[in-house]
Short mmCIF file of C-alpha atoms in Angstrom, two decimals:
data_model
loop_
_atom_site.label_atom_id
_atom_site.label_comp_id
_atom_site.label_asym_id
_atom_site.label_seq_id
_atom_site.Cartn_x
_atom_site.Cartn_y
_atom_site.Cartn_z
CA MET A 31 -14.09 3.26 -10.82
CA LYS A 32 -12.10 6.23 -12.03
CA GLU A 33 -8.85 7.07 -10.34
CA LYS A 34 -10.22 10.35 -9.02
CA ASN A 35 -12.69 8.40 -6.86
CA ILE A 36 -9.73 6.85 -5.03
CA LYS A 37 -7.44 9.62 -3.86
CA ILE A 38 -3.87 8.61 -4.62
CA LYS A 39 -1.35 10.85 -2.89
CA SER A 40 2.11 11.67 -4.21
CA ILE A 41 5.06 9.34 -3.65
CA SER A 42 6.59 11.95 -1.34
CA HIS A 43 3.43 12.11 0.79
CA ASN A 44 3.17 8.31 0.91
CA ALA A 45 6.85 8.02 1.82
CA ILE A 46 6.36 10.54 4.64
CA MET A 47 3.31 8.69 5.99
CA ASN A 48 5.03 5.33 5.69
CA GLY A 49 8.04 6.94 7.35
CA ILE A 50 5.82 8.01 10.26
CA LEU A 51 4.45 4.46 10.41
CA SER A 52 7.98 3.08 10.34
CA LEU A 53 9.01 5.57 13.02
CA SER A 54 6.16 4.36 15.22
CA THR A 55 7.32 0.80 14.56
CA ILE A 56 10.71 1.89 15.88
CA VAL A 57 9.59 4.08 18.78
CA PHE A 58 7.10 1.62 20.28
CA PRO A 59 9.59 -1.29 20.43
CA LEU A 60 12.13 1.10 21.95
CA ILE A 61 9.59 1.55 24.76
CA THR A 62 8.13 -1.95 25.00
CA PHE A 63 11.15 -4.15 24.24
CA PRO A 64 13.39 -2.96 27.12
CA TYR A 65 10.45 -3.20 29.52
CA VAL A 66 9.42 -6.68 28.39
CA CYS A 67 13.01 -8.01 28.36
CA ARG A 68 13.54 -6.94 31.96
CA THR A 69 10.06 -7.92 33.14
CA ILE A 70 9.64 -11.44 31.76
CA GLY A 71 13.30 -12.56 31.51
CA VAL A 72 15.46 -14.22 28.86
CA GLU A 73 13.91 -17.72 28.96
CA VAL A 74 10.26 -16.61 28.83
CA ASN A 75 11.15 -14.07 26.15
CA GLY A 76 12.74 -16.93 24.23
CA ARG A 77 9.51 -18.96 24.48
CA LEU A 78 7.48 -16.01 23.24
CA ALA A 79 9.86 -15.50 20.31
CA PHE A 80 9.77 -19.21 19.48
CA SER A 81 5.96 -19.35 19.58
CA ASN A 82 5.58 -16.19 17.53
CA SER A 83 7.99 -17.54 14.90
CA VAL A 84 6.04 -20.80 14.66
CA ILE A 85 2.76 -18.94 14.14
CA THR A 86 4.42 -16.71 11.58
CA TYR A 87 5.16 -19.83 9.56
CA PHE A 88 1.62 -21.15 9.85
CA SER A 89 0.28 -17.69 8.95
CA MET A 90 2.46 -17.75 5.87
CA PHE A 91 0.70 -20.92 4.71
CA ALA A 92 -2.66 -19.34 5.55
CA THR A 93 -2.02 -16.21 3.48
CA LEU A 94 -0.40 -18.24 0.66
CA GLY A 95 1.54 -15.37 -0.90
CA LEU A 96 -1.37 -12.91 -0.86
CA THR A 97 0.62 -10.35 1.14
CA THR A 98 2.67 -9.53 -1.96
CA TYR A 99 0.53 -10.81 -4.81
CA GLY A 100 -2.57 -8.99 -3.49
CA ILE A 101 -0.75 -5.65 -3.75
CA LYS A 102 0.22 -6.27 -7.36
CA ALA A 103 -3.17 -7.67 -8.42
CA CYS A 104 -5.19 -4.84 -6.85
CA ALA A 105 -2.80 -2.06 -7.93
CA ARG A 106 -3.28 -3.04 -11.58
CA VAL A 107 -7.10 -2.68 -11.45
CA ARG A 108 -7.52 0.02 -8.83
CA ASP A 109 -9.04 2.40 -11.42
CA GLU A 110 -11.99 0.04 -12.06
CA LYS A 111 -14.29 -0.60 -9.11
CA LYS A 112 -15.99 -3.71 -10.50
CA LYS A 113 -12.73 -5.47 -11.33
CA LEU A 114 -11.19 -4.36 -8.05
CA SER A 115 -14.16 -5.67 -6.02
CA SER A 116 -14.13 -8.97 -7.86
CA THR A 117 -10.38 -9.37 -7.38
CA VAL A 118 -10.57 -8.68 -3.65
CA LYS A 119 -13.44 -11.17 -3.15
CA GLU A 120 -11.60 -13.86 -5.07
CA LEU A 121 -8.48 -13.39 -2.97
CA LEU A 122 -10.52 -13.39 0.25
CA TYR A 123 -12.11 -16.74 -0.66
CA ILE A 124 -8.66 -18.23 -1.29
CA ASN A 125 -7.40 -16.82 2.02
CA LEU A 126 -10.38 -18.18 3.97
CA PHE A 127 -9.94 -21.68 2.52
CA THR A 128 -6.19 -21.85 3.23
CA THR A 129 -6.66 -20.46 6.75
CA LEU A 130 -9.14 -23.21 7.67
CA ILE A 131 -6.69 -25.88 6.49
CA THR A 132 -3.84 -24.22 8.40
CA ILE A 133 -5.83 -24.09 11.66
CA VAL A 134 -6.37 -27.86 11.47
CA ALA A 135 -2.65 -28.40 10.78
CA LEU A 136 -1.71 -26.22 13.78
CA ILE A 137 -3.96 -28.16 16.16
CA VAL A 138 -2.51 -31.48 14.96
CA SER A 139 1.04 -30.12 15.38
CA ILE A 140 0.38 -28.97 18.95
CA LEU A 141 -0.94 -32.43 19.83
CA THR A 142 1.94 -34.35 18.25
CA ILE A 143 5.12 -32.21 18.68
CA ASP A 144 6.48 -31.96 22.24
CA GLU A 145 8.05 -28.50 21.87
CA PHE A 146 4.78 -27.16 20.43
CA ASN A 147 2.78 -28.85 23.18
CA ARG A 148 5.00 -27.20 25.83
CA ASN A 149 4.18 -23.79 24.33
CA ALA A 150 0.56 -24.63 23.43
CA VAL A 151 -1.03 -21.66 25.22
CA PHE A 152 1.30 -19.15 23.55
CA LEU A 153 0.71 -20.77 20.17
CA LEU A 154 -3.07 -20.69 20.52
CA ILE A 155 -3.02 -17.03 21.63
CA TYR A 156 -0.83 -15.98 18.70
CA SER A 157 -2.96 -18.04 16.29
CA ILE A 158 -5.78 -15.50 16.75
CA ASN A 159 -3.70 -13.17 14.58
CA MET A 160 -3.61 -15.80 11.87
CA ILE A 161 -7.38 -16.34 11.98
CA LEU A 162 -8.25 -12.63 11.88
CA SER A 163 -5.66 -11.88 9.20
CA VAL A 164 -8.31 -12.99 6.68
CA ALA A 165 -10.12 -9.74 7.43
CA GLY A 166 -6.87 -7.73 7.52
CA LEU A 167 -6.70 -6.75 3.85
CA ASN A 168 -3.41 -4.91 4.41
CA TRP A 169 -2.36 -5.82 0.86
CA PHE A 170 -5.51 -4.11 -0.45
CA PHE A 171 -4.91 -0.80 1.35
CA THR A 172 -1.26 -0.84 0.32
CA ALA A 173 -2.28 -1.38 -3.33
CA LEU A 174 -4.57 1.66 -3.12
CA GLU A 175 -1.76 3.58 -1.37
CA GLN A 176 -4.01 4.48 1.55
CA TYR A 177 -1.07 5.25 3.82
CA ASP A 178 -2.89 7.93 5.81
CA TYR A 179 -5.43 5.39 7.01
CA ILE A 180 -2.82 2.63 7.54
CA THR A 181 -0.62 4.93 9.62
CA ILE A 182 -3.34 6.47 11.82
CA ARG A 183 -5.02 3.12 12.49
CA SER A 184 -1.73 1.45 13.38
CA ILE A 185 -0.60 4.18 15.77
CA ILE A 186 -3.95 4.22 17.61
CA PHE A 187 -3.86 0.49 18.33
CA LYS A 188 -0.19 0.60 19.28
CA LEU A 189 -0.91 3.33 21.80
CA ILE A 190 -3.75 1.31 23.33
CA SER A 191 -1.54 -1.80 23.51
CA LEU A 192 1.25 0.20 25.12
CA VAL A 193 -1.05 1.43 27.89
CA LEU A 194 -2.43 -2.07 28.47
CA MET A 195 1.08 -3.51 28.69
CA PHE A 196 2.19 -1.11 31.42
CA ILE A 197 -1.05 -1.72 33.35
CA PHE A 198 -1.10 -5.53 33.23
CA VAL A 199 2.44 -6.86 32.59
CA HIS A 200 4.71 -6.79 35.68
CA SER A 201 6.38 -10.23 35.99
CA PRO A 202 7.10 -13.47 34.07
CA LYS A 203 3.69 -14.73 35.27
CA ASP A 204 2.08 -12.07 33.07
CA SER A 205 3.61 -13.46 29.85
CA TYR A 206 0.24 -14.83 28.68
CA ILE A 207 -1.35 -11.43 29.22
CA TYR A 208 1.47 -9.83 27.24
CA ALA A 209 0.85 -12.26 24.36
CA CYS A 210 -2.86 -11.36 24.40
CA ILE A 211 -2.08 -7.64 24.32
CA THR A 212 0.24 -8.18 21.35
CA VAL A 213 -2.55 -9.99 19.53
CA PHE A 214 -5.06 -7.25 20.37
CA ALA A 215 -3.11 -4.64 18.37
CA ASN A 216 -3.26 -6.70 15.18
CA ALA A 217 -6.76 -8.07 15.72
CA GLY A 218 -8.23 -4.60 16.27
CA SER A 219 -6.56 -3.30 13.13
CA ASN A 220 -7.85 -6.21 11.06
CA ILE A 221 -11.45 -5.71 12.17
CA CYS A 222 -11.22 -2.00 11.32
CA ASN A 223 -9.80 -2.90 7.91
CA ILE A 224 -12.68 -5.10 6.78
CA LEU A 225 -15.18 -2.44 7.84
CA TYR A 226 -13.30 0.43 6.15
CA SER A 227 -12.79 -1.57 2.95
CA ARG A 228 -16.51 -1.18 2.12
CA LYS A 229 -15.72 2.42 1.15
CA PHE A 230 -13.82 1.09 -1.86
CA ILE A 231 -15.29 -2.36 -2.53
CA ASP A 232 -18.75 -3.53 -3.50
CA TYR A 233 -18.96 -6.95 -1.83
CA ARG A 234 -22.10 -7.70 -3.87
CA THR A 235 -19.97 -7.94 -7.01
CA LYS A 236 -19.88 -11.44 -8.45
CA VAL A 237 -16.68 -13.45 -8.42
CA GLU A 238 -15.30 -13.78 -11.95
CA ASN A 239 -12.42 -16.28 -11.92
CA ILE A 240 -10.71 -17.55 -8.77
CA LYS A 241 -8.48 -19.98 -10.66
CA ARG A 242 -6.52 -17.18 -12.35
CA HIS A 243 -4.98 -16.29 -8.97
CA ILE A 244 -3.84 -19.80 -7.99
CA LYS A 245 -0.61 -20.02 -10.00
CA PRO A 246 0.79 -16.53 -9.21
CA THR A 247 -0.29 -16.89 -5.58
CA LEU A 248 1.65 -20.15 -5.26
CA THR A 249 4.69 -18.50 -6.85
CA PHE A 250 4.58 -15.67 -4.32
CA PHE A 251 3.97 -18.21 -1.55
CA ALA A 252 7.17 -20.06 -2.45
CA THR A 253 9.03 -16.75 -2.32
CA THR A 254 7.44 -15.83 1.02
CA LEU A 255 8.28 -19.27 2.41
CA ALA A 256 11.91 -18.83 1.43
CA SER A 257 12.02 -15.25 2.79
CA ASN A 258 10.65 -16.35 6.14
CA ILE A 259 13.47 -18.84 6.55
CA TYR A 260 15.74 -15.83 7.07
CA SER A 261 13.49 -14.17 9.61
CA ASN A 262 11.85 -17.02 11.51
CA LEU A 263 13.20 -20.51 10.84
CA ASP A 264 16.54 -19.63 12.43
CA THR A 265 14.69 -18.77 15.65
CA ILE A 266 12.73 -22.04 15.59
CA MET A 267 15.84 -24.14 14.79
CA LEU A 268 17.81 -22.35 17.52
CA GLY A 269 15.05 -23.23 19.99
CA PHE A 270 15.29 -26.93 19.15
CA ILE A 271 19.11 -27.00 18.96
CA LYS A 272 20.23 -24.63 21.75
CA GLY A 273 17.17 -23.87 23.91
CA ASP A 274 15.19 -20.87 25.16
CA HIS A 275 18.14 -18.85 26.51
CA GLU A 276 20.00 -18.76 23.19
CA VAL A 277 16.75 -17.86 21.39
CA GLY A 278 16.31 -14.96 23.80
CA ILE A 279 19.84 -13.71 23.01
CA TYR A 280 19.34 -14.05 19.26
CA PHE A 281 15.91 -12.42 19.44
CA ALA A 282 17.44 -9.34 21.08
CA ALA A 283 19.89 -8.97 18.16
CA THR A 284 17.32 -9.61 15.43
CA LYS A 285 14.77 -7.29 17.06
CA ILE A 286 17.15 -4.35 16.67
CA LYS A 287 17.92 -5.42 13.08
CA VAL A 288 14.21 -5.60 12.19
CA VAL A 289 13.53 -2.18 13.71
CA LEU A 290 16.35 -0.62 11.67
CA ILE A 291 15.33 -2.37 8.45
CA THR A 292 11.79 -1.07 8.94
CA LEU A 293 13.21 2.43 9.08
CA VAL A 294 15.48 2.26 6.04
CA VAL A 295 13.08 0.47 3.67
CA SER A 296 10.05 2.68 4.42
CA VAL A 297 10.66 4.58 1.16
CA GLY A 298 11.00 1.40 -0.90
CA ASN A 299 7.88 -0.24 0.49
CA VAL A 300 5.55 2.48 -0.78
CA LEU A 301 6.89 2.10 -4.33
CA MET A 302 5.85 -1.46 -5.26
CA PRO A 303 2.18 -0.60 -5.96
CA ARG A 304 3.27 2.55 -7.80
CA MET A 305 5.83 0.61 -9.89
CA SER A 306 3.22 -2.05 -10.71
CA TYR A 307 0.88 0.75 -11.79
CA TYR A 308 3.58 2.25 -14.07
CA VAL A 309 4.19 -1.15 -15.68
CA ALA A 310 0.45 -1.67 -16.25
CA LYS A 311 0.27 1.78 -17.89
CA LYS A 312 3.55 1.14 -19.84
CA ASP A 313 5.09 4.31 -18.43
CA LYS A 314 8.80 3.38 -18.75
CA GLU A 315 10.08 6.89 -18.14
CA SER A 316 8.39 7.21 -14.74
CA PHE A 317 9.41 3.64 -13.88
CA ASN A 318 13.12 4.26 -14.53
CA LYS A 319 13.18 7.70 -12.91
CA THR A 320 11.51 6.42 -9.73
CA LEU A 321 13.84 3.41 -9.64
CA LYS A 322 17.02 5.49 -9.64
CA LYS A 323 15.69 7.93 -7.07
CA SER A 324 14.65 5.06 -4.80
CA TYR A 325 18.16 3.57 -4.90
CA ALA A 326 19.77 6.93 -4.12
CA TYR A 327 17.62 7.50 -1.05
CA LEU A 328 17.93 3.95 0.27
CA ILE A 329 21.70 3.58 -0.08
CA SER A 330 22.37 7.02 1.42
CA LEU A 331 20.33 6.00 4.48
CA ALA A 332 21.09 2.28 4.86
CA LEU A 333 24.87 2.48 4.68
CA PRO A 334 25.44 5.01 7.52
CA VAL A 335 22.78 3.39 9.73
CA ALA A 336 24.37 -0.06 9.32
CA VAL A 337 27.90 1.18 10.07
CA PHE A 338 26.83 3.28 13.07
CA PHE A 339 25.02 0.40 14.75
CA MET A 340 27.86 -2.02 14.06
CA ILE A 341 30.08 0.33 16.05
CA MET A 342 27.42 0.90 18.73
CA ALA A 343 26.09 -2.67 18.94
CA LYS A 344 27.06 -3.22 22.59
CA SER A 345 25.54 0.06 23.78
CA SER A 346 22.36 -0.60 21.77
CA VAL A 347 21.88 -4.06 23.28
CA LEU A 348 22.61 -2.91 26.84
CA LEU A 349 20.19 0.00 26.52
CA LEU A 350 17.32 -1.93 24.96
CA SER A 351 17.68 -5.33 26.61
CA GLY A 352 19.89 -5.01 29.69
CA GLU A 353 23.05 -6.79 30.87
CA ASP A 354 21.41 -10.24 30.69
CA TYR A 355 21.40 -9.89 26.89
CA ALA A 356 24.99 -8.56 26.52
CA ALA A 357 25.93 -11.61 24.42
CA ALA A 358 23.56 -10.33 21.68
CA ALA A 359 26.08 -7.64 20.70
CA ILE A 360 28.21 -9.95 18.51
CA PRO A 361 25.24 -11.42 16.55
CA MET A 362 24.01 -7.84 16.06
CA VAL A 363 27.35 -6.77 14.52
CA VAL A 364 27.16 -9.71 12.12
CA LEU A 365 23.57 -8.89 11.14
CA MET A 366 24.00 -5.15 10.50
CA PRO A 367 25.32 -5.42 6.88
CA ILE A 368 21.96 -6.98 6.05
CA LEU A 369 20.48 -3.47 6.23
CA VAL A 370 22.36 -2.63 3.04
CA THR A 371 21.67 -5.93 1.23
CA THR A 372 17.98 -5.74 2.16
CA CYS A 373 17.65 -2.21 0.78
CA ILE A 374 19.19 -3.19 -2.55
CA SER A 375 17.19 -6.45 -2.82
CA ASN A 376 14.09 -4.44 -1.95
CA ILE A 377 14.71 -2.55 -5.20
CA THR A 378 15.84 -5.44 -7.42
CA GLY A 379 13.07 -7.70 -6.16
CA LEU A 380 10.05 -5.68 -5.07
CA GLN A 381 10.55 -2.73 -7.43
CA ILE A 382 11.91 -4.44 -10.55
CA LEU A 383 11.27 -8.19 -10.80
CA ILE A 384 7.78 -8.33 -9.26
CA PRO A 385 6.24 -5.27 -11.01
CA LEU A 386 7.65 -6.57 -14.33
CA GLY A 387 5.98 -9.96 -13.80
CA LYS A 388 9.25 -11.84 -13.17
CA GLU A 389 8.09 -13.38 -9.90
CA LYS A 390 9.63 -16.78 -10.70
CA LYS A 391 13.12 -15.30 -10.99
CA TYR A 392 12.64 -13.50 -7.69
CA MET A 393 11.41 -16.77 -6.18
CA ILE A 394 14.45 -18.70 -7.44
CA ALA A 395 16.87 -16.16 -5.94
CA VAL A 396 15.17 -16.16 -2.56
CA MET A 397 14.74 -19.95 -2.46
CA ILE A 398 18.43 -20.58 -3.19
CA GLY A 399 19.34 -18.16 -0.42
CA ALA A 400 16.88 -19.87 1.94
CA LEU A 401 18.30 -23.33 1.17
CA VAL A 402 21.83 -22.12 1.89
CA ASP A 403 20.60 -20.51 5.12
CA LEU A 404 18.97 -23.78 6.19
CA ILE A 405 22.14 -25.80 5.53
CA LEU A 406 24.41 -23.28 7.26
CA ASN A 407 22.08 -23.18 10.28
CA PHE A 408 22.54 -26.92 10.78
CA ILE A 409 26.32 -26.53 10.49
CA LEU A 410 26.85 -23.37 12.54
CA MET A 411 24.15 -23.30 15.23
CA LYS A 412 25.39 -26.12 17.43
CA PRO A 413 28.96 -24.82 17.85
CA PHE A 414 28.27 -21.08 17.66
CA GLY A 415 24.62 -20.65 18.72
CA ALA A 416 23.17 -17.20 18.01
CA VAL A 417 26.37 -16.02 16.30
CA GLY A 418 26.21 -19.01 13.94
CA ALA A 419 22.60 -18.21 13.08
CA ALA A 420 23.58 -14.60 12.31
CA ILE A 421 26.49 -15.68 10.06
CA ALA A 422 24.21 -18.08 8.16
CA THR A 423 21.62 -15.37 7.59
CA LEU A 424 24.20 -12.84 6.36
CA ILE A 425 25.77 -15.25 3.86
CA ALA A 426 22.36 -16.32 2.54
CA GLU A 427 21.19 -12.70 2.13
CA CYS A 428 24.33 -11.80 0.16
CA LEU A 429 23.92 -14.86 -2.08
CA GLN A 430 20.29 -14.21 -2.97
CA LEU A 431 21.11 -10.55 -3.71
CA ALA A 432 23.92 -11.67 -6.06
CA ILE A 433 21.44 -13.89 -7.93
CA GLN A 434 18.97 -11.00 -8.22
CA PHE A 435 21.79 -8.91 -9.68
CA ILE A 436 22.19 -11.50 -12.45
CA TYR A 437 18.46 -11.39 -13.25
CA THR A 438 18.28 -7.59 -13.22
CA LYS A 439 21.65 -6.76 -14.80
CA LYS A 440 20.12 -4.87 -17.73
CA TYR A 441 18.34 -2.57 -15.26
CA LEU A 442 21.34 -2.03 -12.98
CA LYS A 443 22.77 0.79 -15.10
CA LYS A 444 19.45 2.62 -14.75
CA LEU A 445 19.33 1.77 -11.06
CA PHE A 446 22.91 2.41 -9.88
CA HIS A 447 23.60 5.99 -8.80
CA PHE A 448 27.43 6.13 -8.82
CA GLU A 449 27.76 9.67 -7.46
CA VAL A 450 25.50 9.11 -4.46
CA THR A 451 27.05 5.71 -3.67
CA ILE A 452 30.66 6.94 -3.62
CA LYS A 453 29.82 10.05 -1.61
CA ALA A 454 27.73 8.00 0.87
CA VAL A 455 30.68 5.61 1.39
CA ILE A 456 33.13 8.51 1.96
CA ALA A 457 30.75 10.38 4.30
CA THR A 458 30.05 7.18 6.28
CA ALA A 459 33.77 6.43 6.63
CA ILE A 460 34.50 9.98 7.88
CA SER A 461 31.61 9.83 10.37
CA ALA A 462 32.59 6.37 11.63
CA LEU A 463 36.23 7.36 12.10
CA THR A 464 35.17 10.50 13.97
CA ILE A 465 33.04 8.70 16.57
CA LEU A 466 35.68 5.99 17.01
CA ILE A 467 38.24 8.69 17.85
CA VAL A 468 35.81 10.48 20.18
CA SER A 469 34.97 7.19 21.89
CA LYS A 470 38.67 6.25 22.21
CA LEU A 471 39.42 9.60 23.84
CA GLY A 472 36.80 8.78 26.48
CA PHE A 473 34.68 11.87 25.91
CA CYS A 474 31.44 10.02 26.78
CA LYS A 475 32.92 8.83 30.09
CA VAL A 476 32.91 12.43 31.31
CA PHE A 477 29.19 11.82 31.85
CA SER A 478 29.34 8.91 34.29
CA PHE A 479 26.19 7.11 35.47
CA ASN A 480 25.58 4.31 37.93
CA THR A 481 23.73 2.00 35.49
CA VAL A 482 24.85 0.56 32.16
CA GLU A 483 21.51 1.51 30.61
CA LYS A 484 21.98 5.23 31.38
CA GLN A 485 25.62 5.14 30.28
CA SER A 486 24.66 3.38 27.04
CA PHE A 487 21.93 5.93 26.39
CA VAL A 488 24.37 8.84 26.79
CA GLU A 489 26.89 7.16 24.46
CA LEU A 490 24.25 6.54 21.79
CA VAL A 491 22.90 10.10 21.98
CA ILE A 492 26.29 11.88 21.95
CA LEU A 493 28.01 9.66 19.38
CA GLY A 494 24.82 9.44 17.32
CA ALA A 495 24.56 13.24 17.15
CA ILE A 496 28.23 13.53 16.17
CA PHE A 497 27.81 10.82 13.50
CA VAL A 498 24.71 12.47 11.97
CA ILE A 499 26.30 15.94 11.94
CA CYS A 500 29.49 14.60 10.31
CA TYR A 501 27.52 12.63 7.74
CA ILE A 502 25.24 15.52 6.71
CA ALA A 503 28.18 17.95 6.66
CA SER A 504 30.29 15.58 4.54
CA MET A 505 27.48 14.95 2.05
CA SER A 506 26.79 18.71 1.84
CA ILE A 507 30.45 19.63 1.33
CA MET A 508 30.68 17.04 -1.46
CA LYS A 509 27.48 18.55 -2.93
CA CYS A 510 25.65 15.23 -3.08
CA SER A 511 22.50 15.56 -5.22
CA ILE A 512 20.28 13.80 -2.65
CA MET A 513 21.40 16.14 0.12
CA LYS A 514 20.85 19.17 -2.11
CA ASP A 515 17.30 17.99 -2.91
CA GLU A 516 16.48 17.51 0.76
CA LEU A 517 17.93 20.89 1.77
CA ASN A 518 15.92 22.61 -0.97
CA ARG A 519 12.78 20.82 0.26
CA VAL A 520 13.41 22.01 3.82
CA LYS A 521 13.94 25.59 2.59
CA LYS A 522 10.60 25.48 0.74
CA MET A 523 8.84 24.18 3.84
CA LEU A 524 10.36 26.97 5.97
CA LYS A 525 9.32 29.62 3.45
CA PHE A 526 5.83 28.17 3.42
#
């Protein structure tokens, strides 16, 4: 297949579409999460979070690293239909085999582990996602950079799920219905994916060599396993050590973190298939140019977002989750620096090490971080609960990023954008100081409301607007290259 048969849009277009997708991933939780938190309560929400985390781990074994490896493998052969079709079929066979084994393991676990048995219904409902993920092929569509399709499909099913939630979920007794609705969004998308994939794949193509995927898939699996320790094992361990209430508190903090990370890494996520393509074509100039631009955009977005939400953690938690989750504010403050470390590791790992075929080094960095996280969880969770889990995650994230720095040191000069970094730090400091002064003077209290949710909303809107204006103004006054590029782009759009 020639490249012209698969329409590959520009990086800017893909970033915009992925940005819209990321925005929907932010907007929908902003609607659903506050409603669900108040409707089903802290304990039930904790059980749902626990069950979902458990299934995430089983799903990880079922996919066996295909989420990342599939993107790389398909991106390299996307110009040749026969090779692409063969590669996809081979990966699907591997996925089907591992999923069957994982289903058996899940059933055995539910029958033998008390905590799993107590949440058996939730686990079985969420396991539908794992079973249908075989047909999902999200890695395939990402490799082909089909972000228009991914975005439109995702938003449609999210809208349907949103309507169903408001119709059927009204009390803690409806928690099983809520779990089913959550599964519907993913299951519907996966079924659409396998049908739409026939536009690009000839499923009659013979399988060439399944064995060639085993070793790299296992390498990516080890990395995925380690990565998931940060995002899910802490929730599971907290459930065993401290119970459902503490999981509910921690989940409120991590939910906000995940939403924000989704926003700031939307640019970086569209680049891995493109970087893999550049490496396959030996286009070093495009590789290095894209790398530096990616860093500039990510750091200029991640840093101010992290600082703003550290300052506004309490208001954010009260608005999204309610007073019952007020204790989540401290874990959220601890977790916010991870926005910056994640953005940088997104570049060093997903845009440098993996496209260059250095998956093992990426795996080592993430696994060391995961091991440290595991050890610190045991030490810190019992005395400090959700705060201890947040501290462990932050330390582990910083450590694995430091290791990635060692492995990518010869690329760091090409990556690091000194001018943008310094100006982003100065602009963020000015903006943060401004809203702290405004807040201290009690300007937001002029608008007094009878509920903490309304008051928190007003504070976030007013101080958020002031922060954004100060940041953009500061970056513009300092003539930051990124800001100049964006202003020129806006001017062109207005002229058009």
